[in-house]
């Protein structure tokens, strides 16, 4: 399906799909994808033209609120390349060359160059607009198969089929239900009763800030005890992600949000309070910092992908790339289903393939989280003293483990 793609000032013409996956002849299969985010759309895009019929339901009523920038590593770019989206991704994304770590007063603690990733893999980390990426993926699926403002109310199995009750009162049967509905997955709530969601007792707030606070082509972190600010050069915009312990229900109330954040980040004098000067309370968006652990991602003919299956937080910037991988691998397994390759086998193999890589990503995210959210002043001071001498491989080994193996 060729469509003109654009991202603001970028305008790349009609882009054909390349690297199309070969499907094995299979019985007609009807699947429901719950969630039209990055993972769900990637799965649908790879299923286009196959012998698998899909429908997508999305709980939001429109695409007005698409979020901020998204970090995509080279493994995620490889998946986009298979969809013919690498050219527009390269043209519109912002390549990150450096990673800086400062204390809250603005003293440089450490800097890392990502040049080795570019020399070894041709690409490292790219920041792209979440809206742009979503639009590009939408251009690869049949929009008529997406129903907006609808989610699921119930999922039960009967006669070898999955019965799904929707929030609009409709009911329908499917051979497979895919939960691609994010960290607060309704599919996971309905089917995977014994899942574990860990709350870190920290909150994250997202906002666009003045470009004067960014470093060119870099991710820049400012760290103090109990306070963490990360700035991302996203090209035309600068994204700030700030993390601190939450303040009960106040975190969710826009009124007075900036004043509360100023008090919470009082030691970040290199950025606060001046970073908030041009912002309004409603310009800052809070979110949960949750981590998901599941014994299995499949039950009966229901399977999870992306944050619904393995959400591990934003610290390593790897979640978007892993969701792209999930969609690609699951599509490949589903298209292998035949009289000699059963759907349960396909789902089992999908999970087995993804467990190893998401385990690396989880370890990487945990490492970055431990570094970022130190509350103790004594420990924070000690870590800041040590960090200039930590070998670079301690940080990058897990990234290399993910990137060296092409999916």
Short mmCIF file of C-alpha atoms in Angstrom, two decimals:
data_model
loop_
_atom_site.label_atom_id
_atom_site.label_comp_id
_atom_site.label_asym_id
_atom_site.label_seq_id
_atom_site.Cartn_x
_atom_site.Cartn_y
_atom_site.Cartn_z
CA UNK A 1 0.00 0.00 0.00
CA UNK A 2 1.80 3.14 -1.18
CA UNK A 3 0.88 6.49 0.28
CA UNK A 4 2.58 9.85 0.46
CA UNK A 5 4.32 10.21 3.81
CA UNK A 6 5.26 13.47 5.48
CA UNK A 7 6.52 14.76 8.82
CA UNK A 8 6.25 18.51 9.10
CA UNK A 9 8.94 19.99 6.89
CA UNK A 10 10.01 16.54 5.68
CA UNK A 11 8.24 15.26 2.59
CA UNK A 12 9.25 11.90 1.23
CA UNK A 13 7.19 10.72 -1.71
CA UNK A 14 5.43 7.43 -2.24
CA UNK A 15 7.37 4.70 -0.42
CA UNK A 16 6.89 1.06 -1.45
CA UNK A 17 6.96 -1.72 1.08
CA UNK A 18 10.19 -3.68 0.96
CA UNK A 19 11.39 -6.85 2.60
CA UNK A 20 7.87 -8.30 2.67
CA UNK A 21 7.63 -11.42 4.83
CA UNK A 22 6.72 -14.62 3.01
CA UNK A 23 3.67 -16.33 4.42
CA UNK A 24 3.10 -20.07 4.58
CA UNK A 25 -0.34 -21.09 3.30
CA UNK A 26 -2.61 -21.24 6.33
CA UNK A 27 -6.27 -21.65 7.16
CA UNK A 28 -8.21 -18.40 7.20
CA UNK A 29 -7.63 -16.80 10.58
CA UNK A 30 -9.52 -13.87 12.11
CA UNK A 31 -7.76 -11.88 14.79
CA UNK A 32 -8.59 -8.88 16.94
CA UNK A 33 -5.85 -6.38 17.78
CA UNK A 34 -6.71 -4.31 20.83
CA UNK A 35 -4.80 -1.04 20.62
CA UNK A 36 -3.66 0.97 17.60
CA UNK A 37 -0.35 2.09 19.05
CA UNK A 38 3.13 1.35 17.73
CA UNK A 39 3.07 -2.40 18.46
CA UNK A 40 -0.48 -3.04 17.27
CA UNK A 41 -0.01 -1.12 14.02
CA UNK A 42 3.30 -2.86 13.33
CA UNK A 43 1.62 -6.24 13.66
CA UNK A 44 -1.22 -5.15 11.36
CA UNK A 45 1.21 -3.70 8.80
CA UNK A 46 3.06 -7.00 8.47
CA UNK A 47 -0.22 -8.91 8.20
CA UNK A 48 -1.40 -6.78 5.26
CA UNK A 49 -1.72 -8.93 2.15
CA UNK A 50 -1.56 -12.19 4.13
CA UNK A 51 -4.24 -14.82 4.59
CA UNK A 52 -5.04 -13.41 8.03
CA UNK A 53 -7.99 -11.09 8.58
CA UNK A 54 -7.50 -8.53 11.31
CA UNK A 55 -9.59 -5.91 13.05
CA UNK A 56 -8.31 -3.20 15.38
CA UNK A 57 -10.16 -1.47 18.19
CA UNK A 58 -8.75 1.66 19.80
CA UNK A 59 -10.14 3.19 22.98
CA UNK A 60 -9.40 6.84 22.10
CA UNK A 61 -11.85 8.73 19.92
CA UNK A 62 -9.23 10.50 17.79
CA UNK A 63 -5.49 10.97 17.40
CA UNK A 64 -5.35 14.47 18.91
CA UNK A 65 -3.05 13.50 21.77
CA UNK A 66 -0.12 11.57 20.32
CA UNK A 67 2.46 12.17 23.00
CA UNK A 68 5.98 13.46 22.57
CA UNK A 69 9.21 12.16 21.05
CA UNK A 70 10.07 8.48 20.86
CA UNK A 71 13.54 6.93 21.08
CA UNK A 72 14.19 4.34 18.40
CA UNK A 73 17.45 2.37 18.37
CA UNK A 74 18.89 0.66 15.30
CA UNK A 75 17.02 -2.58 16.03
CA UNK A 76 13.74 -0.66 15.75
CA UNK A 77 14.92 1.02 12.56
CA UNK A 78 15.56 -2.44 11.10
CA UNK A 79 11.89 -3.27 11.58
CA UNK A 80 10.82 -0.01 9.95
CA UNK A 81 13.14 -0.81 7.03
CA UNK A 82 11.24 -4.04 6.44
CA UNK A 83 8.10 -1.91 6.04
CA UNK A 84 9.78 0.51 3.64
CA UNK A 85 9.83 3.28 6.23
CA UNK A 86 13.58 3.65 6.81
CA UNK A 87 14.01 6.54 4.36
CA UNK A 88 11.37 8.78 5.90
CA UNK A 89 12.51 7.79 9.40
CA UNK A 90 16.09 8.80 8.57
CA UNK A 91 14.98 12.03 6.90
CA UNK A 92 12.72 13.18 9.73
CA UNK A 93 14.39 11.77 12.85
CA UNK A 94 17.07 13.42 14.95
CA UNK A 95 20.20 11.29 15.33
CA UNK A 96 21.68 11.38 18.81
CA UNK A 97 25.47 11.57 18.92
CA UNK A 98 26.23 12.26 22.60
CA UNK A 99 25.02 11.44 26.09
CA UNK A 100 25.87 13.92 28.88
CA UNK A 101 25.46 13.52 32.63
CA UNK A 102 25.46 16.59 34.91
CA UNK A 103 24.67 17.17 38.52
CA UNK A 104 21.85 19.54 39.36
CA UNK A 105 24.20 22.51 39.61
CA UNK A 106 25.38 22.00 36.02
CA UNK A 107 28.72 20.29 36.71
CA UNK A 108 29.58 17.77 33.98
CA UNK A 109 30.07 14.32 35.49
CA UNK A 110 30.48 12.20 32.36
CA UNK A 111 29.95 12.26 28.62
CA UNK A 112 29.61 9.35 26.23
CA UNK A 113 29.95 9.36 22.48
CA UNK A 114 27.68 7.07 20.47
CA UNK A 115 30.06 7.04 17.51
CA UNK A 116 30.90 3.37 18.06
CA UNK A 117 27.27 2.39 17.48
CA UNK A 118 27.23 4.27 14.18
CA UNK A 119 30.49 2.72 13.01
CA UNK A 120 29.39 -0.79 14.00
CA UNK A 121 25.74 -0.71 12.96
CA UNK A 122 25.28 2.30 10.71
CA UNK A 123 22.78 3.77 13.16
CA UNK A 124 22.46 4.22 16.90
CA UNK A 125 19.71 6.23 18.57
CA UNK A 126 17.19 8.40 16.73
CA UNK A 127 14.52 10.60 18.26
CA UNK A 128 11.37 10.82 16.19
CA UNK A 129 7.95 12.30 16.72
CA UNK A 130 5.57 9.69 18.11
CA UNK A 131 2.85 11.24 15.96
CA UNK A 132 4.98 10.92 12.80
CA UNK A 133 5.83 7.29 13.52
CA UNK A 134 2.19 6.54 14.21
CA UNK A 135 1.14 8.24 10.96
CA UNK A 136 3.71 6.29 8.92
CA UNK A 137 2.52 3.00 10.35
CA UNK A 138 -1.10 4.00 9.77
CA UNK A 139 -0.19 4.43 6.12
CA UNK A 140 0.73 0.75 5.97
CA UNK A 141 -2.57 -0.61 7.29
CA UNK A 142 -6.16 -0.58 6.11
CA UNK A 143 -7.75 2.27 8.08
CA UNK A 144 -11.22 0.83 7.45
CA UNK A 145 -10.31 -2.04 9.78
CA UNK A 146 -9.82 0.31 12.75
CA UNK A 147 -12.74 1.14 15.04
CA UNK A 148 -12.15 4.13 17.31
CA UNK A 149 -13.59 4.89 20.75
CA UNK A 150 -14.09 1.19 21.51
CA UNK A 151 -12.38 -1.21 23.89
CA UNK A 152 -13.11 -4.66 25.30
CA UNK A 153 -15.40 -5.52 28.22
CA UNK A 154 -15.01 -9.28 28.30
CA UNK A 155 -13.04 -12.13 26.72
CA UNK A 156 -14.10 -15.76 27.08
CA UNK A 157 -13.38 -18.98 25.22
CA UNK A 158 -16.12 -21.12 23.70
CA UNK A 159 -16.00 -23.81 21.04
CA UNK A 160 -12.38 -23.11 20.14
CA UNK A 161 -13.08 -19.40 19.55
CA UNK A 162 -12.51 -16.30 21.67
CA UNK A 163 -15.75 -14.44 22.39
CA UNK A 164 -15.16 -10.72 22.80
CA UNK A 165 -17.65 -8.26 24.29
CA UNK A 166 -17.01 -4.64 23.35
CA UNK A 167 -17.77 -1.40 25.16
CA UNK A 168 -20.20 -0.40 22.39
CA UNK A 169 -22.40 -3.42 23.19
CA UNK A 170 -21.25 -5.51 20.23
CA UNK A 171 -19.95 -9.09 20.57
CA UNK A 172 -17.89 -11.12 18.11
CA UNK A 173 -15.78 -14.26 17.82
CA UNK A 174 -12.11 -14.46 16.81
CA UNK A 175 -9.44 -17.09 16.42
CA UNK A 176 -6.99 -14.90 18.33
CA UNK A 177 -7.04 -11.75 20.47
CA UNK A 178 -3.89 -9.62 20.64
CA UNK A 179 -3.48 -7.24 23.57
CA UNK A 180 -1.44 -4.32 22.25
CA UNK A 181 -3.10 -1.83 24.58
CA UNK A 182 -0.17 -0.56 26.60
CA UNK A 183 0.95 -0.45 30.19
CA UNK A 184 -2.65 -0.22 31.48
CA UNK A 185 -3.80 -3.10 29.26
CA UNK A 186 -7.48 -4.04 29.55
CA UNK A 187 -6.78 -7.35 27.82
CA UNK A 188 -4.21 -8.16 30.48
CA UNK A 189 -6.69 -7.21 33.22
CA UNK A 190 -9.36 -9.49 31.77
CA UNK A 191 -7.30 -12.58 30.95
CA UNK A 192 -4.02 -12.60 32.87
CA UNK A 193 -5.27 -12.41 36.43
CA UNK A 194 -1.95 -13.22 38.07
CA UNK A 195 0.16 -10.59 36.43
CA UNK A 196 2.34 -8.36 38.58
CA UNK A 197 2.54 -4.59 38.18
CA UNK A 198 5.28 -2.89 40.17
CA UNK A 199 4.88 0.77 41.06
CA UNK A 200 8.22 2.43 41.64
CA UNK A 201 6.57 5.12 43.83
CA UNK A 202 8.13 7.62 41.49
CA UNK A 203 6.30 9.73 38.91
CA UNK A 204 7.34 11.04 35.54
CA UNK A 205 6.26 14.31 33.94
CA UNK A 206 6.64 15.12 30.22
CA UNK A 207 6.83 18.59 28.66
CA UNK A 208 8.22 20.57 25.73
CA UNK A 209 10.73 23.18 26.92
CA UNK A 210 12.67 26.00 25.30
CA UNK A 211 15.37 24.79 22.90
CA UNK A 212 18.02 26.81 24.75
CA UNK A 213 18.14 24.07 27.40
CA UNK A 214 19.17 21.28 25.04
CA UNK A 215 22.59 20.14 23.84
CA UNK A 216 22.79 19.62 20.08
CA UNK A 217 22.17 16.02 18.98
CA UNK A 218 22.34 14.79 22.56
CA UNK A 219 20.52 13.32 25.50
CA UNK A 220 21.40 15.34 28.61
CA UNK A 221 20.71 14.30 32.19
CA UNK A 222 20.76 16.34 35.40
CA UNK A 223 20.80 14.27 38.57
CA UNK A 224 20.36 15.07 42.24
CA UNK A 225 19.11 12.92 45.16
CA UNK A 226 15.46 12.13 44.49
CA UNK A 227 15.46 14.31 41.36
CA UNK A 228 16.13 13.37 37.76
CA UNK A 229 15.77 15.52 34.63
CA UNK A 230 16.48 14.30 31.11
CA UNK A 231 16.50 16.55 28.03
CA UNK A 232 16.21 15.22 24.48
CA UNK A 233 17.14 17.14 21.34
CA UNK A 234 14.19 16.22 19.13
CA UNK A 235 15.06 18.54 16.28
CA UNK A 236 12.48 21.33 16.23
CA UNK A 237 11.55 20.67 19.87
CA UNK A 238 13.22 19.82 23.14
CA UNK A 239 11.58 17.18 25.30
CA UNK A 240 12.07 17.26 29.06
CA UNK A 241 11.30 14.20 31.17
CA UNK A 242 11.48 14.78 34.89
CA UNK A 243 11.21 12.11 37.58
CA UNK A 244 10.64 12.35 41.31
CA UNK A 245 8.74 10.60 44.08
CA UNK A 246 5.01 11.15 43.64
CA UNK A 247 2.95 13.40 45.90
CA UNK A 248 -0.15 11.30 46.52
CA UNK A 249 -3.13 12.49 44.49
CA UNK A 250 -1.65 15.93 43.85
CA UNK A 251 0.38 14.66 40.92
CA UNK A 252 -2.80 14.26 38.88
CA UNK A 253 -4.17 17.76 39.53
CA UNK A 254 -3.08 20.36 36.95
CA UNK A 255 -3.80 23.30 39.26
CA UNK A 256 -0.57 24.37 40.95
CA UNK A 257 1.47 21.67 39.22
CA UNK A 258 4.40 23.91 38.27
CA UNK A 259 4.76 25.32 41.78
CA UNK A 260 4.77 21.81 43.25
CA UNK A 261 7.41 20.70 40.74
CA UNK A 262 9.60 23.69 41.54
CA UNK A 263 9.60 22.58 45.18
CA UNK A 264 10.24 18.95 44.24
CA UNK A 265 13.22 19.85 42.03
CA UNK A 266 14.71 22.53 44.26
CA UNK A 267 18.27 21.13 43.89
CA UNK A 268 18.18 21.24 40.06
CA UNK A 269 19.34 24.86 39.99
CA UNK A 270 20.90 24.58 36.51
CA UNK A 271 17.37 24.24 35.08
CA UNK A 272 14.82 25.04 37.77
CA UNK A 273 12.90 27.29 38.15
CA UNK A 274 13.77 29.04 34.88
CA UNK A 275 12.84 26.01 32.73
CA UNK A 276 9.23 26.39 33.88
CA UNK A 277 8.98 30.13 33.24
CA UNK A 278 7.23 29.91 29.86
CA UNK A 279 5.07 26.91 30.73
CA UNK A 280 1.54 26.56 32.06
CA UNK A 281 0.31 23.84 34.39
CA UNK A 282 -1.59 22.15 31.55
CA UNK A 283 1.59 21.98 29.42
CA UNK A 284 3.01 19.32 31.72
CA UNK A 285 1.71 15.75 31.52
CA UNK A 286 2.21 13.20 34.30
CA UNK A 287 2.35 9.43 33.91
CA UNK A 288 2.79 6.33 36.04
CA UNK A 289 6.17 4.71 36.34
CA UNK A 290 5.16 1.06 36.24
CA UNK A 291 6.93 -2.18 35.47
CA UNK A 292 5.08 -5.30 34.32
CA UNK A 293 6.12 -8.87 35.09
CA UNK A 294 4.22 -11.85 33.68
CA UNK A 295 4.81 -15.58 33.90
CA UNK A 296 3.39 -15.91 30.40
CA UNK A 297 2.23 -13.61 27.62
CA UNK A 298 -0.16 -16.19 26.15
CA UNK A 299 -3.28 -17.83 27.53
CA UNK A 300 -5.72 -19.80 25.41
CA UNK A 301 -5.88 -17.83 22.15
CA UNK A 302 -4.91 -14.50 23.72
CA UNK A 303 -1.43 -12.98 23.42
CA UNK A 304 0.19 -9.75 24.59
CA UNK A 305 2.83 -7.56 23.01
CA UNK A 306 4.63 -4.29 23.78
CA UNK A 307 4.12 -2.63 27.16
CA UNK A 308 1.10 -4.83 27.82
CA UNK A 309 3.48 -7.80 27.98
CA UNK A 310 6.72 -6.40 29.33
CA UNK A 311 6.56 -2.72 30.23
CA UNK A 312 9.79 -1.79 31.99
CA UNK A 313 9.78 2.00 32.10
CA UNK A 314 11.35 4.80 30.03
CA UNK A 315 14.86 4.84 31.46
CA UNK A 316 16.72 3.09 28.63
CA UNK A 317 14.64 4.50 25.77
CA UNK A 318 14.14 1.01 24.35
CA UNK A 319 10.38 0.41 24.69
CA UNK A 320 9.40 1.66 21.21
CA UNK A 321 11.98 -0.50 19.48
CA UNK A 322 10.89 -3.57 21.44
CA UNK A 323 7.24 -3.00 20.49
CA UNK A 324 8.25 -2.83 16.82
CA UNK A 325 10.13 -6.11 17.21
CA UNK A 326 7.17 -7.75 18.95
CA UNK A 327 4.80 -6.87 16.12
CA UNK A 328 7.18 -8.19 13.48
CA UNK A 329 7.97 -11.47 15.22
CA UNK A 330 4.34 -12.20 16.10
CA UNK A 331 3.24 -11.51 12.52
CA UNK A 332 5.86 -13.93 11.23
CA UNK A 333 4.73 -16.67 13.58
CA UNK A 334 1.05 -16.19 12.75
CA UNK A 335 1.74 -16.44 9.03
CA UNK A 336 3.40 -19.81 9.59
CA UNK A 337 0.23 -21.35 11.00
CA UNK A 338 -0.97 -24.28 8.92
CA UNK A 339 -2.25 -27.84 9.32
CA UNK A 340 1.23 -28.81 10.49
CA UNK A 341 2.08 -25.69 12.52
CA UNK A 342 -0.60 -24.91 15.07
CA UNK A 343 -1.57 -21.55 16.49
CA UNK A 344 -0.57 -22.58 20.05
CA UNK A 345 2.86 -23.53 18.68
CA UNK A 346 3.17 -20.17 16.95
CA UNK A 347 2.27 -18.29 20.12
CA UNK A 348 4.66 -20.36 22.20
CA UNK A 349 7.50 -19.74 19.77
CA UNK A 350 6.73 -16.02 19.64
CA UNK A 351 7.06 -15.76 23.40
CA UNK A 352 10.20 -17.88 23.53
CA UNK A 353 11.87 -15.73 20.87
CA UNK A 354 10.94 -12.49 22.61
CA UNK A 355 11.73 -13.51 26.19
CA UNK A 356 15.51 -13.45 25.72
CA UNK A 357 15.60 -10.04 24.09
CA UNK A 358 13.11 -8.42 26.42
CA UNK A 359 15.15 -9.86 29.28
CA UNK A 360 18.19 -7.94 28.02
CA UNK A 361 16.07 -4.81 27.66
CA UNK A 362 14.67 -5.25 31.17
CA UNK A 363 18.17 -5.62 32.61
CA UNK A 364 19.30 -2.54 30.71
CA UNK A 365 16.33 -0.51 31.91
CA UNK A 366 16.87 -1.63 35.51
CA UNK A 367 20.51 -0.58 35.33
CA UNK A 368 19.59 2.88 34.06
CA UNK A 369 16.78 3.17 36.63
CA UNK A 370 19.05 2.38 39.57
CA UNK A 371 21.47 5.03 38.37
CA UNK A 372 18.78 7.67 37.87
CA UNK A 373 16.51 7.47 40.91
CA UNK A 374 18.84 7.46 43.90
CA UNK A 375 17.13 9.08 46.88
CA UNK A 376 19.95 8.99 49.43
CA UNK A 377 22.11 12.12 49.43
CA UNK A 378 25.14 10.19 50.63
CA UNK A 379 24.77 7.48 47.97
CA UNK A 380 24.06 10.03 45.25
CA UNK A 381 27.22 11.94 46.14
CA UNK A 382 29.26 8.73 46.17
CA UNK A 383 27.90 7.60 42.79
CA UNK A 384 28.56 11.03 41.28
CA UNK A 385 32.17 10.80 42.44
CA UNK A 386 32.59 7.33 40.94
CA UNK A 387 30.77 7.76 37.62
CA UNK A 388 33.65 9.52 35.79
CA UNK A 389 35.72 6.39 36.26
CA UNK A 390 33.16 3.71 35.39
CA UNK A 391 34.20 1.84 32.20
CA UNK A 392 32.02 2.70 29.23
CA UNK A 393 31.25 -0.97 28.61
CA UNK A 394 29.22 -1.09 31.84
CA UNK A 395 26.71 1.21 30.19
CA UNK A 396 26.80 -0.01 26.61
CA UNK A 397 27.18 -3.80 26.82
CA UNK A 398 23.45 -4.50 26.95
CA UNK A 399 22.77 -2.07 24.11
CA UNK A 400 25.33 -3.95 22.02
CA UNK A 401 23.69 -7.24 22.96
CA UNK A 402 20.39 -5.97 21.55
CA UNK A 403 21.79 -4.37 18.41
CA UNK A 404 24.28 -7.01 17.27
CA UNK A 405 21.54 -9.56 16.53
CA UNK A 406 19.20 -8.51 13.73
CA UNK A 407 15.64 -9.75 14.15
#
